[in-house]
PDB file of C-alpha atoms and ligand atoms in Angstrom:
ATOM      1  CA  MET T   1     216.382  82.429   0.766  1.00 91.00           C
ATOM      2  CA  ARG T   2     216.237  83.822   4.369  1.00 96.00           C
ATOM      3  CA  HIS T   3     216.454  82.117   7.698  1.00 98.00           C
ATOM      4  CA  LEU T   4     215.776  83.419  11.213  1.00 98.00           C
ATOM      5  CA  ILE T   5     218.548  82.217  13.484  1.00 98.00           C
ATOM      6  CA  SER T   6     219.009  85.359  15.673  1.00 95.00           C
ATOM      7  CA  PRO T   7     216.859  88.436  16.217  1.00 93.00           C
ATOM      8  CA  MET T   8     219.672  90.399  14.541  1.00 94.00           C
ATOM      9  CA  ASP T   9     218.856  88.706  11.259  1.00 96.00           C
ATOM     10  CA  PHE T  10     216.033  91.254  10.792  1.00 97.00           C
ATOM     11  CA  SER T  11     216.712  95.031  10.716  1.00 96.00           C
ATOM     12  CA  VAL T  12     214.576  97.286  12.932  1.00 97.00           C
ATOM     13  CA  GLU T  13     212.591  98.274   9.893  1.00 97.00           C
ATOM     14  CA  GLU T  14     211.903  94.618   8.938  1.00 97.00           C
ATOM     15  CA  LEU T  15     210.856  93.905  12.558  1.00 96.00           C
ATOM     16  CA  ASP T  16     208.466  96.890  12.413  1.00 96.00           C
ATOM     17  CA  ASP T  17     206.961  95.563   9.175  1.00 97.00           C
ATOM     18  CA  LEU T  18     206.601  92.092  10.708  1.00 98.00           C
ATOM     19  CA  LEU T  19     204.808  93.553  13.719  1.00 98.00           C
ATOM     20  CA  VAL T  20     202.561  95.605  11.496  1.00 98.00           C
ATOM     21  CA  LEU T  21     201.735  92.375   9.496  1.00 98.00           C
ATOM     22  CA  ALA T  22     201.088  90.408  12.711  1.00 98.00           C
ATOM     23  CA  LYS T  23     198.629  93.124  13.810  1.00 97.00           C
ATOM     24  CA  ASP T  24     196.812  92.960  10.494  1.00 98.00           C
ATOM     25  CA  ILE T  25     196.635  89.173  10.821  1.00 98.00           C
ATOM     26  CA  GLU T  26     195.098  89.562  14.301  1.00 98.00           C
ATOM     27  CA  ASP T  27     192.561  92.117  12.995  1.00 98.00           C
ATOM     28  CA  HIS T  28     191.714  90.340   9.648  1.00 98.00           C
ATOM     29  CA  PRO T  29     192.390  86.572   9.992  1.00 98.00           C
ATOM     30  CA  GLN T  30     190.168  85.619   7.081  1.00 98.00           C
ATOM     31  CA  LYS T  31     192.281  87.665   4.702  1.00 98.00           C
ATOM     32  CA  TYR T  32     195.158  85.200   5.328  1.00 98.00           C
ATOM     33  CA  ALA T  33     193.298  81.937   5.602  1.00 98.00           C
ATOM     34  CA  HIS T  34     194.560  80.653   2.216  1.00 98.00           C
ATOM     35  CA  ALA T  35     197.871  82.452   1.983  1.00 98.00           C
ATOM     36  CA  CYS T  36     199.836  79.202   2.376  1.00 98.00           C
ATOM     37  CA  ASP T  37     197.605  76.735   0.529  1.00 98.00           C
ATOM     38  CA  GLY T  38     199.779  73.818  -0.595  1.00 98.00           C
ATOM     39  CA  LYS T  39     202.721  74.822   1.616  1.00 98.00           C
ATOM     40  CA  LYS T  40     204.217  72.578   4.368  1.00 98.00           C
ATOM     41  CA  LEU T  41     205.874  73.471   7.603  1.00 98.00           C
ATOM     42  CA  ALA T  42     208.174  70.940   9.240  1.00 98.00           C
ATOM     43  CA  THR T  43     208.572  71.220  13.020  1.00 98.00           C
ATOM     44  CA  CYS T  44     211.817  69.453  14.006  1.00 98.00           C
ATOM     45  CA  PHE T  45     211.910  69.593  17.841  1.00 98.00           C
ATOM     46  CA  TYR T  46     214.817  67.809  19.549  1.00 98.00           C
ATOM     47  CA  GLU T  47     213.665  69.319  22.876  1.00 95.00           C
ATOM     48  CA  PRO T  48     210.260  69.517  24.586  1.00 95.00           C
ATOM     49  CA  SER T  49     207.938  72.335  23.713  1.00 97.00           C
ATOM     50  CA  THR T  50     204.266  73.224  24.054  1.00 97.00           C
ATOM     51  CA  ARG T  51     203.906  76.841  22.937  1.00 97.00           C
ATOM     52  CA  THR T  52     206.547  77.193  20.210  1.00 98.00           C
ATOM     53  CA  ARG T  53     205.780  73.943  18.383  1.00 98.00           C
ATOM     54  CA  LEU T  54     201.994  74.180  18.655  1.00 98.00           C
ATOM     55  CA  SER T  55     201.846  77.919  17.878  1.00 98.00           C
ATOM     56  CA  PHE T  56     203.976  77.257  14.831  1.00 98.00           C
ATOM     57  CA  GLU T  57     201.612  74.490  13.782  1.00 98.00           C
ATOM     58  CA  ALA T  58     198.499  76.660  14.524  1.00 98.00           C
ATOM     59  CA  ALA T  59     200.158  79.437  12.484  1.00 98.00           C
ATOM     60  CA  MET T  60     200.635  77.337   9.334  1.00 99.00           C
ATOM     61  CA  LEU T  61     197.220  75.731   9.692  1.00 98.00           C
ATOM     62  CA  ASN T  62     195.596  79.231  10.049  1.00 98.00           C
ATOM     63  CA  LEU T  63     197.413  80.143   6.811  1.00 98.00           C
ATOM     64  CA  GLY T  64     195.835  77.167   4.985  1.00 98.00           C
ATOM     65  CA  GLY T  65     199.057  75.118   4.920  1.00 98.00           C
ATOM     66  CA  SER T  66     200.003  71.749   6.425  1.00 98.00           C
ATOM     67  CA  VAL T  67     202.390  70.623   9.035  1.00 98.00           C
ATOM     68  CA  LEU T  68     204.650  67.548   9.629  1.00 98.00           C
ATOM     69  CA  GLY T  69     207.485  66.874  11.957  1.00 98.00           C
ATOM     70  CA  PHE T  70     208.672  65.278  15.167  1.00 98.00           C
ATOM     71  CA  SER T  71     208.480  66.388  18.784  1.00 97.00           C
ATOM     72  CA  SER T  72     211.473  64.691  20.334  1.00 96.00           C
ATOM     73  CA  ALA T  73     214.926  63.479  19.298  1.00 96.00           C
ATOM     74  CA  ASP T  74     213.883  59.941  20.377  1.00 95.00           C
ATOM     75  CA  SER T  75     211.140  59.805  17.797  1.00 94.00           C
ATOM     76  CA  SER T  76     213.474  60.887  14.977  1.00 95.00           C
ATOM     77  CA  SER T  77     216.542  59.229  13.384  1.00 96.00           C
ATOM     78  CA  ALA T  78     218.684  61.421  15.600  1.00 96.00           C
ATOM     79  CA  ALA T  79     218.308  58.439  18.008  1.00 95.00           C
ATOM     80  CA  LYS T  80     220.141  56.397  15.410  1.00 96.00           C
ATOM     81  CA  GLY T  81     222.932  58.975  15.144  1.00 96.00           C
ATOM     82  CA  GLU T  82     221.849  61.068  12.197  1.00 97.00           C
ATOM     83  CA  SER T  83     223.388  64.500  11.969  1.00 97.00           C
ATOM     84  CA  VAL T  84     221.420  67.729  11.898  1.00 98.00           C
ATOM     85  CA  SER T  85     222.945  68.625   8.523  1.00 98.00           C
ATOM     86  CA  ASP T  86     221.721  65.305   6.997  1.00 98.00           C
ATOM     87  CA  THR T  87     218.320  65.605   8.578  1.00 98.00           C
ATOM     88  CA  ILE T  88     217.738  69.126   7.214  1.00 98.00           C
ATOM     89  CA  ARG T  89     218.830  68.016   3.699  1.00 98.00           C
ATOM     90  CA  VAL T  90     216.110  65.410   3.820  1.00 98.00           C
ATOM     91  CA  ILE T  91     213.503  67.673   5.443  1.00 98.00           C
ATOM     92  CA  SER T  92     214.196  70.135   2.599  1.00 98.00           C
ATOM     93  CA  CYS T  93     212.780  67.510   0.212  1.00 98.00           C
ATOM     94  CA  TYR T  94     209.579  67.219   2.162  1.00 98.00           C
ATOM     95  CA  ALA T  95     208.651  70.744   3.388  1.00 98.00           C
ATOM     96  CA  ASP T  96     208.822  74.354   2.323  1.00 98.00           C
ATOM     97  CA  ILE T  97     210.008  75.785   5.676  1.00 98.00           C
ATOM     98  CA  CYS T  98     211.333  74.338   8.908  1.00 98.00           C
ATOM     99  CA  ALA T  99     211.237  75.374  12.584  1.00 98.00           C
ATOM    100  CA  MET T 100     213.923  73.683  14.625  1.00 98.00           C
ATOM    101  CA  ARG T 101     214.508  73.435  18.337  1.00 98.00           C
ATOM    102  CA  HIS T 102     217.629  71.774  19.569  1.00 98.00           C
ATOM    103  CA  PRO T 103     219.396  71.468  22.981  1.00 95.00           C
ATOM    104  CA  LYS T 104     222.788  72.267  21.333  1.00 96.00           C
ATOM    105  CA  GLU T 105     223.641  75.952  20.741  1.00 96.00           C
ATOM    106  CA  GLY T 106     224.175  76.582  17.044  1.00 97.00           C
ATOM    107  CA  ALA T 107     222.314  73.494  15.666  1.00 98.00           C
ATOM    108  CA  PRO T 108     219.670  75.541  13.801  1.00 98.00           C
ATOM    109  CA  LEU T 109     222.500  77.631  12.349  1.00 98.00           C
ATOM    110  CA  VAL T 110     224.229  74.504  11.109  1.00 98.00           C
ATOM    111  CA  ALA T 111     220.869  73.395   9.676  1.00 98.00           C
ATOM    112  CA  SER T 112     220.507  76.684   7.790  1.00 98.00           C
ATOM    113  CA  LEU T 113     223.903  76.149   6.139  1.00 98.00           C
ATOM    114  CA  HIS T 114     222.748  72.817   4.650  1.00 98.00           C
ATOM    115  CA  ALA T 115     219.080  73.587   3.958  1.00 98.00           C
ATOM    116  CA  THR T 116     217.395  74.483   0.735  1.00 98.00           C
ATOM    117  CA  ILE T 117     214.395  75.848   2.593  1.00 98.00           C
ATOM    118  CA  PRO T 118     214.131  78.629   5.191  1.00 98.00           C
ATOM    119  CA  VAL T 119     215.150  77.477   8.699  1.00 98.00           C
ATOM    120  CA  ILE T 120     213.737  79.158  11.861  1.00 98.00           C
ATOM    121  CA  ASN T 121     215.514  78.801  15.219  1.00 98.00           C
ATOM    122  CA  ALA T 122     212.784  77.701  17.621  1.00 98.00           C
ATOM    123  CA  GLY T 123     215.325  77.770  20.524  1.00 97.00           C
ATOM    124  CA  ASP T 124     218.928  76.478  20.729  1.00 96.00           C
ATOM    125  CA  GLY T 125     220.174  75.449  24.083  1.00 91.00           C
ATOM    126  CA  GLY T 126     220.831  78.466  26.410  1.00 86.00           C
ATOM    127  CA  HIS T 127     221.652  80.634  23.463  1.00 91.00           C
ATOM    128  CA  GLN T 128     218.709  82.259  21.520  1.00 93.00           C
ATOM    129  CA  HIS T 129     215.018  82.079  21.013  1.00 96.00           C
ATOM    130  CA  PRO T 130     214.251  84.624  18.278  1.00 97.00           C
ATOM    131  CA  THR T 131     210.587  83.802  17.692  1.00 98.00           C
ATOM    132  CA  GLN T 132     209.899  84.231  21.406  1.00 98.00           C
ATOM    133  CA  THR T 133     211.489  87.682  20.965  1.00 98.00           C
ATOM    134  CA  LEU T 134     209.144  88.446  18.130  1.00 98.00           C
ATOM    135  CA  THR T 135     206.273  87.391  20.393  1.00 98.00           C
ATOM    136  CA  ASP T 136     207.599  89.599  23.198  1.00 98.00           C
ATOM    137  CA  LEU T 137     208.072  92.589  20.921  1.00 98.00           C
ATOM    138  CA  LEU T 138     204.536  92.232  19.562  1.00 98.00           C
ATOM    139  CA  THR T 139     203.103  91.974  23.083  1.00 98.00           C
ATOM    140  CA  ILE T 140     205.028  95.063  24.322  1.00 98.00           C
ATOM    141  CA  ASN T 141     204.158  97.057  21.150  1.00 97.00           C
ATOM    142  CA  ASN T 142     200.501  96.170  21.218  1.00 97.00           C
ATOM    143  CA  LEU T 143     199.907  96.659  24.996  1.00 97.00           C
ATOM    144  CA  LYS T 144     202.357  99.521  25.631  1.00 97.00           C
ATOM    145  CA  GLY T 145     202.104 101.194  22.330  1.00 97.00           C
ATOM    146  CA  ARG T 146     205.822 101.495  21.872  1.00 97.00           C
ATOM    147  CA  LEU T 147     209.212  99.672  21.873  1.00 98.00           C
ATOM    148  CA  ASP T 148     211.286 102.661  22.947  1.00 98.00           C
ATOM    149  CA  ASN T 149     211.798 104.522  26.186  1.00 98.00           C
ATOM    150  CA  LEU T 150     211.109 101.563  28.481  1.00 98.00           C
ATOM    151  CA  THR T 151     212.617 100.360  31.724  1.00 98.00           C
ATOM    152  CA  ILE T 152     212.555  96.551  31.591  1.00 98.00           C
ATOM    153  CA  GLY T 153     213.150  94.304  34.506  1.00 98.00           C
ATOM    154  CA  LEU T 154     214.471  90.856  33.493  1.00 98.00           C
ATOM    155  CA  CYS T 155     214.048  88.547  36.467  1.00 98.00           C
ATOM    156  CA  GLY T 156     215.162  84.980  37.247  1.00 96.00           C
ATOM    157  CA  ASP T 157     217.551  82.780  35.399  1.00 94.00           C
ATOM    158  CA  LEU T 158     219.367  85.265  33.295  1.00 96.00           C
ATOM    159  CA  LYS T 159     222.312  82.797  32.802  1.00 93.00           C
ATOM    160  CA  PHE T 160     220.531  80.021  30.940  1.00 90.00           C
ATOM    161  CA  GLY T 161     217.358  81.843  29.842  1.00 89.00           C
ATOM    162  CA  ARG T 162     217.653  82.094  26.092  1.00 92.00           C
ATOM    163  CA  THR T 163     214.522  84.190  25.747  1.00 95.00           C
ATOM    164  CA  VAL T 164     216.294  86.940  27.823  1.00 96.00           C
ATOM    165  CA  HIS T 165     219.444  86.793  25.679  1.00 94.00           C
ATOM    166  CA  SER T 166     217.424  87.239  22.460  1.00 94.00           C
ATOM    167  CA  LEU T 167     215.168  89.918  23.911  1.00 97.00           C
ATOM    168  CA  ILE T 168     218.141  92.024  25.055  1.00 97.00           C
ATOM    169  CA  ARG T 169     219.735  91.825  21.614  1.00 96.00           C
ATOM    170  CA  ALA T 170     216.497  92.981  19.972  1.00 96.00           C
ATOM    171  CA  LEU T 171     215.582  95.812  22.434  1.00 97.00           C
ATOM    172  CA  VAL T 172     219.051  97.452  22.479  1.00 98.00           C
ATOM    173  CA  ARG T 173     218.288  98.727  18.980  1.00 97.00           C
ATOM    174  CA  TYR T 174     215.431 100.927  20.142  1.00 97.00           C
ATOM    175  CA  PRO T 175     216.196 104.330  21.884  1.00 98.00           C
ATOM    176  CA  GLY T 176     215.691 105.025  25.540  1.00 98.00           C
ATOM    177  CA  ILE T 177     215.895 101.353  26.713  1.00 98.00           C
ATOM    178  CA  ARG T 178     217.152 100.608  30.201  1.00 98.00           C
ATOM    179  CA  PHE T 179     217.406  97.205  31.913  1.00 98.00           C
ATOM    180  CA  LEU T 180     217.250  96.067  35.498  1.00 98.00           C
ATOM    181  CA  LEU T 181     218.830  92.631  35.686  1.00 98.00           C
ATOM    182  CA  ILE T 182     217.298  90.889  38.575  1.00 98.00           C
ATOM    183  CA  SER T 183     218.908  87.605  39.411  1.00 96.00           C
ATOM    184  CA  PRO T 184     220.840  85.702  42.139  1.00 94.00           C
ATOM    185  CA  PRO T 185     224.622  86.148  41.564  1.00 93.00           C
ATOM    186  CA  GLU T 186     224.886  82.525  40.378  1.00 91.00           C
ATOM    187  CA  LEU T 187     222.413  83.153  37.596  1.00 94.00           C
ATOM    188  CA  ARG T 188     223.499  86.590  36.365  1.00 95.00           C
ATOM    189  CA  LEU T 189     223.577  87.537  32.735  1.00 96.00           C
ATOM    190  CA  PRO T 190     226.595  85.898  30.904  1.00 95.00           C
ATOM    191  CA  ASP T 191     229.568  88.197  30.266  1.00 96.00           C
ATOM    192  CA  TYR T 192     229.226  87.855  26.469  1.00 95.00           C
ATOM    193  CA  ILE T 193     225.900  89.714  26.689  1.00 96.00           C
ATOM    194  CA  ARG T 194     226.503  92.046  29.568  1.00 97.00           C
ATOM    195  CA  GLU T 195     229.917  93.185  28.381  1.00 97.00           C
ATOM    196  CA  GLY T 196     229.655  92.216  24.702  1.00 96.00           C
ATOM    197  CA  VAL T 197     226.237  93.790  24.122  1.00 97.00           C
ATOM    198  CA  LEU T 198     225.152  96.157  26.952  1.00 98.00           C
ATOM    199  CA  ASP T 199     228.563  97.644  27.834  1.00 98.00           C
ATOM    200  CA  GLN T 200     229.655  97.715  24.150  1.00 97.00           C
ATOM    201  CA  LEU T 201     226.594  99.779  23.159  1.00 97.00           C
ATOM    202  CA  ASN T 202     226.494 101.946  26.351  1.00 98.00           C
ATOM    203  CA  ILE T 203     222.987 100.669  27.237  1.00 98.00           C
ATOM    204  CA  PRO T 204     222.090 101.676  30.803  1.00 98.00           C
ATOM    205  CA  TYR T 205     221.527  98.746  33.116  1.00 98.00           C
ATOM    206  CA  GLU T 206     221.788  97.761  36.833  1.00 98.00           C
ATOM    207  CA  GLU T 207     222.142  94.375  38.414  1.00 98.00           C
ATOM    208  CA  VAL T 208     220.032  93.839  41.453  1.00 97.00           C
ATOM    209  CA  VAL T 209     219.247  90.782  43.564  1.00 97.00           C
ATOM    210  CA  ARG T 210     216.033  91.905  45.226  1.00 96.00           C
ATOM    211  CA  LEU T 211     212.881  92.025  43.055  1.00 97.00           C
ATOM    212  CA  GLU T 212     211.258  94.454  45.485  1.00 97.00           C
ATOM    213  CA  GLU T 213     213.955  97.030  44.922  1.00 96.00           C
ATOM    214  CA  ALA T 214     213.348  97.066  41.145  1.00 97.00           C
ATOM    215  CA  MET T 215     209.562  96.837  41.003  1.00 97.00           C
ATOM    216  CA  PRO T 216     208.620 100.516  41.465  1.00 98.00           C
ATOM    217  CA  GLU T 217     210.738 101.581  38.468  1.00 97.00           C
ATOM    218  CA  LEU T 218     209.534  99.080  35.885  1.00 98.00           C
ATOM    219  CA  ASP T 219     207.358  99.517  32.682  1.00 98.00           C
ATOM    220  CA  ILE T 220     207.777  95.811  32.014  1.00 98.00           C
ATOM    221  CA  LEU T 221     208.632  92.994  34.347  1.00 98.00           C
ATOM    222  CA  TYR T 222     209.818  89.919  32.300  1.00 98.00           C
ATOM    223  CA  MET T 223     209.821  86.862  34.578  1.00 98.00           C
ATOM    224  CA  THR T 224     211.568  83.638  33.660  1.00 96.00           C
ATOM    225  CA  ARG T 225     211.769  80.232  35.198  1.00 92.00           C
ATOM    226  CA  VAL T 226     214.997  78.640  36.509  1.00 90.00           C
ATOM    227  CA  GLN T 227     216.044  76.344  33.578  1.00 80.00           C
ATOM    228  CA  ARG T 228     216.257  73.033  35.301  1.00 80.00           C
ATOM    229  CA  GLU T 229     217.454  71.196  32.157  1.00 78.00           C
ATOM    230  CA  ARG T 230     220.499  73.385  31.781  1.00 77.00           C
ATOM    231  CA  PHE T 231     221.828  72.741  35.369  1.00 77.00           C
ATOM    232  CA  PHE T 232     224.674  70.253  35.829  1.00 75.00           C
ATOM    233  CA  ASN T 233     223.734  69.644  39.398  1.00 84.00           C
ATOM    234  CA  GLU T 234     220.239  69.001  40.813  1.00 83.00           C
ATOM    235  CA  GLU T 235     221.159  70.493  44.218  1.00 84.00           C
ATOM    236  CA  ASP T 236     221.960  73.839  42.667  1.00 80.00           C
ATOM    237  CA  TYR T 237     218.651  73.868  40.796  1.00 79.00           C
ATOM    238  CA  ILE T 238     216.715  73.116  44.047  1.00 83.00           C
ATOM    239  CA  ARG T 239     218.534  75.898  45.843  1.00 81.00           C
ATOM    240  CA  MET T 240     217.677  78.412  43.122  1.00 82.00           C
ATOM    241  CA  LYS T 241     214.275  77.330  41.924  1.00 85.00           C
ATOM    242  CA  ASP T 242     212.110  79.348  44.339  1.00 85.00           C
ATOM    243  CA  TYR T 243     214.401  82.376  44.594  1.00 89.00           C
ATOM    244  CA  TYR T 244     211.757  84.638  43.107  1.00 95.00           C
ATOM    245  CA  ILE T 245     208.042  84.231  43.506  1.00 96.00           C
ATOM    246  CA  LEU T 246     205.877  87.088  42.293  1.00 98.00           C
ATOM    247  CA  ASN T 247     202.804  87.339  44.448  1.00 97.00           C
ATOM    248  CA  ARG T 248     200.098  89.839  45.258  1.00 97.00           C
ATOM    249  CA  GLU T 249     202.146  91.435  48.055  1.00 97.00           C
ATOM    250  CA  LYS T 250     205.052  92.187  45.754  1.00 97.00           C
ATOM    251  CA  MET T 251     202.690  93.493  43.048  1.00 98.00           C
ATOM    252  CA  THR T 252     201.602  96.355  45.488  1.00 98.00           C
ATOM    253  CA  LEU T 253     205.085  97.841  44.746  1.00 98.00           C
ATOM    254  CA  ALA T 254     204.538  97.870  40.998  1.00 98.00           C
ATOM    255  CA  PRO T 255     203.210 100.812  38.914  1.00 98.00           C
ATOM    256  CA  ASP T 256     199.546 100.472  37.896  1.00 98.00           C
ATOM    257  CA  ASP T 257     200.534 100.207  34.156  1.00 98.00           C
ATOM    258  CA  MET T 258     203.470  97.843  34.526  1.00 98.00           C
ATOM    259  CA  LEU T 259     203.067  94.748  32.349  1.00 98.00           C
ATOM    260  CA  ILE T 260     204.121  91.262  33.557  1.00 98.00           C
ATOM    261  CA  LEU T 261     205.456  89.069  30.796  1.00 98.00           C
ATOM    262  CA  HIS T 262     206.709  85.514  30.935  1.00 98.00           C
ATOM    263  CA  PRO T 263     207.657  83.300  27.985  1.00 98.00           C
ATOM    264  CA  LEU T 264     206.179  80.344  29.880  1.00 97.00           C
ATOM    265  CA  PRO T 265     206.098  77.587  31.045  1.00 95.00           C
ATOM    266  CA  ARG T 266     205.949  78.935  34.473  1.00 95.00           C
ATOM    267  CA  VAL T 267     206.819  76.797  37.448  1.00 93.00           C
ATOM    268  CA  ASN T 268     206.614  78.647  40.800  1.00 92.00           C
ATOM    269  CA  GLU T 269     208.002  82.049  39.905  1.00 96.00           C
ATOM    270  CA  ILE T 270     204.520  83.679  39.364  1.00 98.00           C
ATOM    271  CA  SER T 271     201.837  82.842  41.877  1.00 97.00           C
ATOM    272  CA  THR T 272     198.592  81.893  40.224  1.00 98.00           C
ATOM    273  CA  GLU T 273     196.868  84.580  42.309  1.00 97.00           C
ATOM    274  CA  ILE T 274     198.405  87.084  39.986  1.00 97.00           C
ATOM    275  CA  ASP T 275     196.751  85.640  36.879  1.00 98.00           C
ATOM    276  CA  ASP T 276     193.651  87.871  37.045  1.00 97.00           C
ATOM    277  CA  ASP T 277     195.582  91.054  37.781  1.00 98.00           C
ATOM    278  CA  PRO T 278     195.072  93.302  34.713  1.00 98.00           C
ATOM    279  CA  ARG T 279     198.878  93.759  34.498  1.00 98.00           C
ATOM    280  CA  ALA T 280     199.447  90.009  33.910  1.00 98.00           C
ATOM    281  CA  ALA T 281     199.970  89.740  30.154  1.00 98.00           C
ATOM    282  CA  TYR T 282     201.621  86.265  29.785  1.00 98.00           C
ATOM    283  CA  PHE T 283     198.598  84.376  28.390  1.00 98.00           C
ATOM    284  CA  LYS T 284     197.852  87.215  26.004  1.00 98.00           C
ATOM    285  CA  GLN T 285     201.580  87.003  25.038  1.00 98.00           C
ATOM    286  CA  ALA T 286     201.142  83.323  24.156  1.00 98.00           C
ATOM    287  CA  GLN T 287     198.269  84.278  21.882  1.00 98.00           C
ATOM    288  CA  TYR T 288     200.322  86.910  20.140  1.00 98.00           C
ATOM    289  CA  GLY T 289     202.863  84.144  19.396  1.00 98.00           C
ATOM    290  CA  VAL T 290     200.500  82.713  16.772  1.00 98.00           C
ATOM    291  CA  TYR T 291     200.039  85.967  14.902  1.00 98.00           C
ATOM    292  CA  VAL T 292     203.711  86.779  14.818  1.00 98.00           C
ATOM    293  CA  ARG T 293     204.663  83.290  13.663  1.00 98.00           C
ATOM    294  CA  MET T 294     202.135  83.567  10.900  1.00 98.00           C
ATOM    295  CA  ALA T 295     203.669  86.850   9.880  1.00 98.00           C
ATOM    296  CA  LEU T 296     207.172  85.288  10.011  1.00 98.00           C
ATOM    297  CA  ILE T 297     206.170  82.263   7.823  1.00 98.00           C
ATOM    298  CA  LEU T 298     204.651  84.597   5.221  1.00 98.00           C
ATOM    299  CA  THR T 299     207.794  86.802   5.323  1.00 98.00           C
ATOM    300  CA  LEU T 300     210.283  84.029   4.979  1.00 98.00           C
ATOM    301  CA  LEU T 301     208.270  82.323   2.279  1.00 98.00           C
ATOM    302  CA  GLY T 302     208.015  85.704   0.381  1.00 98.00           C
ATOM    303  CA  ILE T 303     204.127  85.455   0.217  1.00 98.00           C
ATOM    304  CA  GLU T 304     202.370  88.812   0.007  1.00 96.00           C
ATOM    305  CA  VAL T 305     198.605  89.003   0.679  1.00 94.00           C
TER     306      VAL T 305
HETATM  307  N1   CP O   1     208.114  79.890  25.460  1.00 75.25           N
HETATM  308  C1   CP O   1     208.463  78.673  25.068  1.00 75.25           C
HETATM  309  O1   CP O   1     209.443  78.512  24.337  1.00 75.25           O
HETATM  310  O2   CP O   1     207.613  77.708  25.465  1.00 75.25           O
HETATM  311  P1   CP O   1     207.772  76.157  24.949  1.00 75.25           P
HETATM  312  O3   CP O   1     209.023  75.678  25.621  1.00 75.25           O
HETATM  313  O4   CP O   1     206.520  75.467  25.541  1.00 75.25           O
HETATM  314  O5   CP O   1     207.801  76.122  23.523  1.00 75.25           O
END
């Protein structure tokens, strides 16, 4: 039995296979319409979500399966003090696979140790968000045609942004990757990733504060929102929240083929005037999230079509 807790749980070859499968699902959805007949996905979300939970549910429904679950800790027995390990033991009796989001780092890992079904980390605190990474890789691969030899600007809340942490871990395994880390000093990438991953693997990167400085060099600009829910102090959040606002004026500095990605939700960091720029790929990215989660469910359940 396999789980997906970190993007490192899949080898580069397995990731490539997953992306090929996701592309085939996009091109031939009917072929997969009954692949999960009789199977059930549990979505156990202890934290709010729109895309991840609903795209998982859409993915299972598209595969002919069914879904059950809860969308907040308050509506589950966590509110009565039940542990994650007890909850997953019970969910294992009701469903064939589980996607779990939790505000505490490591909770889906704990769940995987007590589960008898595959557990997917759908975001754990400020730590990792591996299925967003699968979505990001599929988007880059489909729209850029490659996952290597790219200069990627990661902009915004690099401290708490779990999508950035997971994406870095996945992309460092491809050749020719260079990062521009664009953040205010207070929200810079944590040491355990900057030193523990980038320095350790000799991955080229620069830390910059001004987005304008980075824009002309980028193949991909990955914008993130400031993660209000992870701040201890509301004043700090208010000071940081509009640090970066991507608008038409800044986009004049970007190459014509640069892609703008964002895991969403967006707050103010991308002006809506950018949405019809052909380089804006963030809504397409959300669509790719369904195909890649369909591919992931099939892979973890060991179903071949
Ligand atoms: N990208 C993402 O995780 O969005 P949700 O929080 O809406 O699931």
